[in-house]
Structures are given as structure tokens and as C-alpha cells.
Amino acid sequence: MSEKYVDVKDIKCFVKQVNDWNSALILLHKDARFDMDELDKRYGPMGWKDEYTEVAGNLYCTISVWDQDKKQWISKSDVGVESYIEKEKGQASDAFKRAGTKWNIGRFLYTAPDIWIKLDDDEVRINKGTKYSKTSFYVNQIVVKDEKIVRIMIDDDKGNTRFRWGYEGAMPQTTLPIEPTLEELKEVALEKVKNAQQPDSWKAIVTKGMAKYDLQTVKRLLASDRLKEE
């Protein structure tokens, strides 16, 4: 399968944390517009629909696609949560994006490498002992092959490239952080568990047990097939 350049205008960067060494952990997420555009491209504006239902206080989104051969709607659903990335959009947006992922829209984002960007001292602010990034980051380019990211470039809000992965002449190792702490790795693992295409029962067990996991256990979890793209 040939390489494909992703339209990145609706792929966003979120600074999850800044560690003690002023390295920022960047997570990637898709805007709901990414799913809408992709559904329009694949099935046409009239070839899909979304519906919402509430079950036990949880909001579910169902995305249905018209199957011309079977002459019926084919549906896939998922539940929304209040995301720390886009709290203001709430469960409806999150449910829609998760249902879109069931249709293999943006699932390649789960194959992204760990993105750590070294910040200069003047890019960091401290509030009540917690470090935050003053700098915003944007996706410059994502290249996908076989539904996996093979190259990615991240720029800052001044247009400077701060992270390159998969390219010849990739960013030097000095841009990468010191080995992340156990707590930092746990946060990364919890985010990947939440988004993994695995049964909710498994997610609940792992999430509950995470507090007791040691460093090697967390590393094995991050490297396991359960958190890799299917």
C-alpha cells in the first residue's frame, strides 16, 4: 500500500504535561470535523447519519452508513466521555469521534510515537508548582502507510519545527527528554488504554490496577499488542 499524506488541518496537538526537565508530552487528537469530512469523502454527504441516545447517564453516538448492495443501514456505536482535551464539547463530540474510530477514521493516530518536545526556560510557566507550556504546537505533516504513521512533523506557534520522526535527518536526541518517570508513563498508558480497541471489562481492570504497577509492568503494557493498532 502506498504512502498517504493526511489532511492535518483538523488534527490537533495537546500538551498533556511538562515534566521536571522541561520536556512537553504531546498527544494527538482529531477534531469532529475530521470525521465529518472523511465520512463525506467515503460515503457522500447523504450516505451516512449520526444519532444519539442516553443509556444510564452515558451518551452514545451511532454512525450509520448506507450499504447500497444490502439496501440497509450499517451502524456502529460508541460512548462518549468528558474529555480533558475538549471539555467544552462534552460527551456528544467525544461519542461522535469514538464512533468514527469504529469506522476506522483516524485510528492511525493511535500508532503515533511518544512525542516529547524539549522546551526552553522561557517557554515554561509554573502555577502552584505545576509546569505548563507557554508554546502551542501544531501538526505540520503526517504520512501514513498501511494505516500506521510512518512520518510525522510537529511545529510550534512560530513556525519552527520541533519534532521530526521517521525522516532522514530526524531531530537529534538532545530534543528528547530524560527517561520519563513512572508516573509520567502511567499517564501515557492510561490514555492509550482509554482509546484502545479492547473490551471495556479489560480497560476497567487495567485502569483499576495501574496504581500498583511498577515501571517494568507499565513498559510491558505500553509495548503489548493490546495497545497496538489492529
Short mmCIF file of C-alpha atoms in Angstrom, two decimals:
data_model
loop_
_atom_site.label_atom_id
_atom_site.label_comp_id
_atom_site.label_asym_id
_atom_site.label_seq_id
_atom_site.Cartn_x
_atom_site.Cartn_y
_atom_site.Cartn_z
CA MET A 1 0.00 0.00 0.00
CA SER A 2 1.39 3.41 -0.96
CA GLU A 3 2.06 6.23 1.47
CA LYS A 4 -0.67 8.79 2.04
CA TYR A 5 -0.34 12.37 3.24
CA VAL A 6 -3.04 13.11 5.81
CA ASP A 7 -5.02 16.35 5.71
CA VAL A 8 -3.87 17.62 9.09
CA LYS A 9 -5.96 20.78 9.45
CA ASP A 10 -8.28 19.01 11.91
CA ILE A 11 -5.57 17.03 13.73
CA LYS A 12 -4.65 18.86 16.92
CA CYS A 13 -1.78 18.79 19.41
CA PHE A 14 -2.47 18.80 23.13
CA VAL A 15 0.25 19.39 25.73
CA LYS A 16 -0.54 16.68 28.26
CA GLN A 17 2.18 17.65 30.71
CA VAL A 18 5.57 19.28 31.18
CA ASN A 19 7.99 17.19 33.23
CA ASP A 20 10.74 18.21 35.64
CA TRP A 21 13.22 18.50 32.77
CA ASN A 22 11.05 20.94 30.79
CA SER A 23 10.06 18.35 28.21
CA ALA A 24 6.46 18.54 26.99
CA LEU A 25 4.47 15.39 26.27
CA ILE A 26 2.30 15.97 23.19
CA LEU A 27 -0.82 13.96 22.44
CA LEU A 28 -2.60 13.99 19.08
CA HIS A 29 -6.35 14.09 18.71
CA LYS A 30 -8.84 14.63 15.92
CA ASP A 31 -11.47 17.32 15.71
CA ALA A 32 -15.01 16.12 14.93
CA ARG A 33 -14.70 17.90 11.57
CA PHE A 34 -12.05 15.32 10.62
CA ASP A 35 -14.63 12.54 10.98
CA MET A 36 -17.32 14.52 9.16
CA ASP A 37 -15.04 15.27 6.20
CA GLU A 38 -13.87 11.66 5.99
CA LEU A 39 -17.44 10.32 6.11
CA ASP A 40 -18.42 12.73 3.33
CA LYS A 41 -15.46 11.61 1.21
CA ARG A 42 -16.11 7.90 1.68
CA TYR A 43 -19.89 7.72 1.59
CA GLY A 44 -21.15 11.08 0.34
CA PRO A 45 -22.99 13.69 2.44
CA MET A 46 -26.25 11.74 2.10
CA GLY A 47 -24.68 8.33 2.64
CA TRP A 48 -24.25 8.48 6.40
CA LYS A 49 -26.06 9.71 9.50
CA ASP A 50 -25.42 10.08 13.22
CA GLU A 51 -27.86 9.53 16.09
CA TYR A 52 -27.51 9.94 19.86
CA THR A 53 -29.06 8.01 22.74
CA GLU A 54 -28.58 8.19 26.50
CA VAL A 55 -28.16 4.97 28.46
CA ALA A 56 -27.71 5.03 32.23
CA GLY A 57 -26.48 8.60 32.08
CA ASN A 58 -23.98 7.90 29.30
CA LEU A 59 -24.32 9.40 25.83
CA TYR A 60 -23.88 7.06 22.88
CA CYS A 61 -23.39 8.06 19.26
CA THR A 62 -24.36 5.73 16.42
CA ILE A 63 -22.92 6.39 12.97
CA SER A 64 -24.80 4.57 10.23
CA VAL A 65 -23.62 4.12 6.65
CA TRP A 66 -25.91 3.17 3.77
CA ASP A 67 -24.96 -0.16 2.17
CA GLN A 68 -26.13 0.04 -1.42
CA ASP A 69 -25.74 -3.71 -2.02
CA LYS A 70 -27.69 -4.78 1.07
CA LYS A 71 -30.10 -1.83 0.81
CA GLN A 72 -29.83 -1.16 4.53
CA TRP A 73 -28.03 0.99 7.09
CA ILE A 74 -24.94 -0.50 8.77
CA SER A 75 -24.34 1.02 12.20
CA LYS A 76 -21.51 1.27 14.71
CA SER A 77 -21.74 2.95 18.13
CA ASP A 78 -19.56 4.12 20.98
CA VAL A 79 -19.96 6.00 24.24
CA GLY A 80 -18.66 9.48 24.94
CA VAL A 81 -16.74 10.71 27.96
CA GLU A 82 -15.95 14.22 29.08
CA SER A 83 -12.51 14.60 27.58
CA TYR A 84 -9.84 16.71 29.25
CA ILE A 85 -8.76 17.68 25.73
CA GLU A 86 -12.05 19.29 24.70
CA LYS A 87 -14.24 19.53 27.79
CA GLU A 88 -16.41 22.24 26.29
CA LYS A 89 -17.62 19.94 23.52
CA GLY A 90 -18.61 17.32 26.05
CA GLN A 91 -19.81 13.83 25.55
CA ALA A 92 -21.57 14.36 22.20
CA SER A 93 -18.39 15.31 20.34
CA ASP A 94 -16.39 12.59 22.05
CA ALA A 95 -19.03 9.95 21.31
CA PHE A 96 -19.12 11.00 17.65
CA LYS A 97 -15.35 10.79 17.30
CA ARG A 98 -15.21 7.42 19.04
CA ALA A 99 -17.95 6.06 16.78
CA GLY A 100 -15.97 7.42 13.83
CA THR A 101 -12.97 5.47 15.03
CA LYS A 102 -15.10 2.32 14.84
CA TRP A 103 -15.37 3.14 11.11
CA ASN A 104 -11.56 3.31 11.01
CA ILE A 105 -11.47 7.10 10.83
CA GLY A 106 -8.33 8.50 12.41
CA ARG A 107 -7.39 5.22 14.02
CA PHE A 108 -3.87 5.72 12.69
CA LEU A 109 -3.39 8.34 15.44
CA TYR A 110 -3.01 5.52 17.96
CA THR A 111 0.16 4.44 16.13
CA ALA A 112 1.92 7.76 16.78
CA PRO A 113 5.28 7.60 18.57
CA ASP A 114 5.67 9.12 22.01
CA ILE A 115 6.12 12.83 21.27
CA TRP A 116 8.35 14.68 23.73
CA ILE A 117 9.47 18.22 22.89
CA LYS A 118 12.22 19.96 24.85
CA LEU A 119 11.13 23.45 25.95
CA ASP A 120 13.35 26.45 26.56
CA ASP A 121 13.14 28.01 30.02
CA ASP A 122 11.17 30.99 28.70
CA GLU A 123 8.56 28.63 27.23
CA VAL A 124 7.61 27.27 30.64
CA ARG A 125 5.32 28.82 33.23
CA ILE A 126 4.72 27.47 36.71
CA ASN A 127 1.41 27.67 38.54
CA LYS A 128 1.07 26.22 42.04
CA GLY A 129 4.09 24.00 41.49
CA THR A 130 2.91 22.57 38.17
CA LYS A 131 4.71 23.34 34.91
CA TYR A 132 2.83 24.39 31.78
CA SER A 133 3.91 25.17 28.23
CA LYS A 134 3.50 28.74 27.01
CA THR A 135 4.09 27.48 23.48
CA SER A 136 1.40 25.90 21.33
CA PHE A 137 2.17 23.13 18.86
CA TYR A 138 0.65 22.16 15.53
CA VAL A 139 0.86 19.18 13.20
CA ASN A 140 2.80 20.13 10.10
CA GLN A 141 2.69 16.75 8.38
CA ILE A 142 1.59 13.16 8.92
CA VAL A 143 2.35 10.39 6.44
CA VAL A 144 0.52 7.07 6.79
CA LYS A 145 1.20 3.67 5.25
CA ASP A 146 -0.87 0.55 5.95
CA GLU A 147 -2.90 2.63 8.44
CA LYS A 148 0.19 3.35 10.52
CA ILE A 149 2.08 6.62 10.91
CA VAL A 150 5.49 6.39 9.23
CA ARG A 151 6.47 10.06 9.38
CA ILE A 152 5.31 12.98 11.50
CA MET A 153 6.42 16.59 11.90
CA ILE A 154 5.33 18.98 14.66
CA ASP A 155 5.85 22.77 14.55
CA ASP A 156 5.48 25.42 17.23
CA ASP A 157 3.37 28.57 17.03
CA LYS A 158 6.30 30.47 15.50
CA GLY A 159 6.61 28.02 12.61
CA ASN A 160 9.72 26.27 13.91
CA THR A 161 9.89 22.50 13.52
CA ARG A 162 10.27 20.99 16.99
CA PHE A 163 9.70 17.29 16.38
CA ARG A 164 10.51 15.07 13.40
CA TRP A 165 10.07 11.31 13.36
CA GLY A 166 10.56 8.84 10.51
CA TYR A 167 12.53 11.22 8.29
CA GLU A 168 16.15 11.14 7.23
CA GLY A 169 18.00 13.57 9.43
CA ALA A 170 15.42 13.32 12.22
CA MET A 171 15.67 15.64 15.21
CA PRO A 172 18.79 14.97 17.30
CA GLN A 173 18.50 13.07 20.55
CA THR A 174 19.08 16.26 22.55
CA THR A 175 15.47 17.22 21.80
CA LEU A 176 14.21 14.16 23.65
CA PRO A 177 13.64 14.09 27.40
CA ILE A 178 15.41 12.20 30.09
CA GLU A 179 13.76 8.84 30.77
CA PRO A 180 10.15 9.58 31.77
CA THR A 181 9.20 8.86 35.35
CA LEU A 182 6.89 6.02 36.36
CA GLU A 183 4.01 8.43 36.95
CA GLU A 184 4.50 10.03 33.52
CA LEU A 185 4.50 6.61 31.84
CA LYS A 186 1.35 5.67 33.76
CA GLU A 187 -0.42 8.75 32.39
CA VAL A 188 0.58 7.82 28.85
CA ALA A 189 -0.54 4.22 29.43
CA LEU A 190 -3.92 5.28 30.85
CA GLU A 191 -4.59 7.47 27.81
CA LYS A 192 -3.74 4.62 25.43
CA VAL A 193 -5.84 2.15 27.42
CA LYS A 194 -8.81 4.52 27.25
CA ASN A 195 -8.54 4.72 23.44
CA ALA A 196 -7.62 1.08 22.80
CA GLN A 197 -9.94 -1.09 20.72
CA GLN A 198 -10.37 -3.53 23.60
CA PRO A 199 -13.30 -4.70 25.77
CA ASP A 200 -14.45 -2.28 28.45
CA SER A 201 -14.00 -5.00 31.07
CA TRP A 202 -10.28 -5.24 30.24
CA LYS A 203 -9.92 -1.45 30.31
CA ALA A 204 -11.57 -1.31 33.75
CA ILE A 205 -9.23 -3.97 35.19
CA VAL A 206 -6.09 -2.28 33.84
CA THR A 207 -7.21 1.19 34.91
CA LYS A 208 -8.00 -0.01 38.44
CA GLY A 209 -4.67 -1.82 38.78
CA MET A 210 -2.49 0.93 37.30
CA ALA A 211 -1.76 2.49 40.71
CA LYS A 212 0.04 -0.70 41.80
CA TYR A 213 2.02 -1.26 38.57
CA ASP A 214 5.79 -0.92 38.74
CA LEU A 215 7.96 0.54 35.98
CA GLN A 216 8.57 -2.72 34.12
CA THR A 217 4.88 -3.65 34.20
CA VAL A 218 3.90 -0.30 32.69
CA LYS A 219 6.56 -0.61 30.00
CA ARG A 220 5.34 -4.12 29.11
CA LEU A 221 1.79 -2.80 28.91
CA LEU A 222 2.82 0.04 26.57
CA ALA A 223 4.64 -2.47 24.34
CA SER A 224 1.82 -5.03 24.36
CA ASP A 225 -0.25 -5.94 21.32
CA ARG A 226 -3.41 -4.81 23.11
CA LEU A 227 -2.30 -1.19 22.79
CA LYS A 228 -1.07 -1.54 19.24
CA GLU A 229 -3.15 -0.78 16.15
CA GLU A 230 -5.04 -3.80 14.91
#
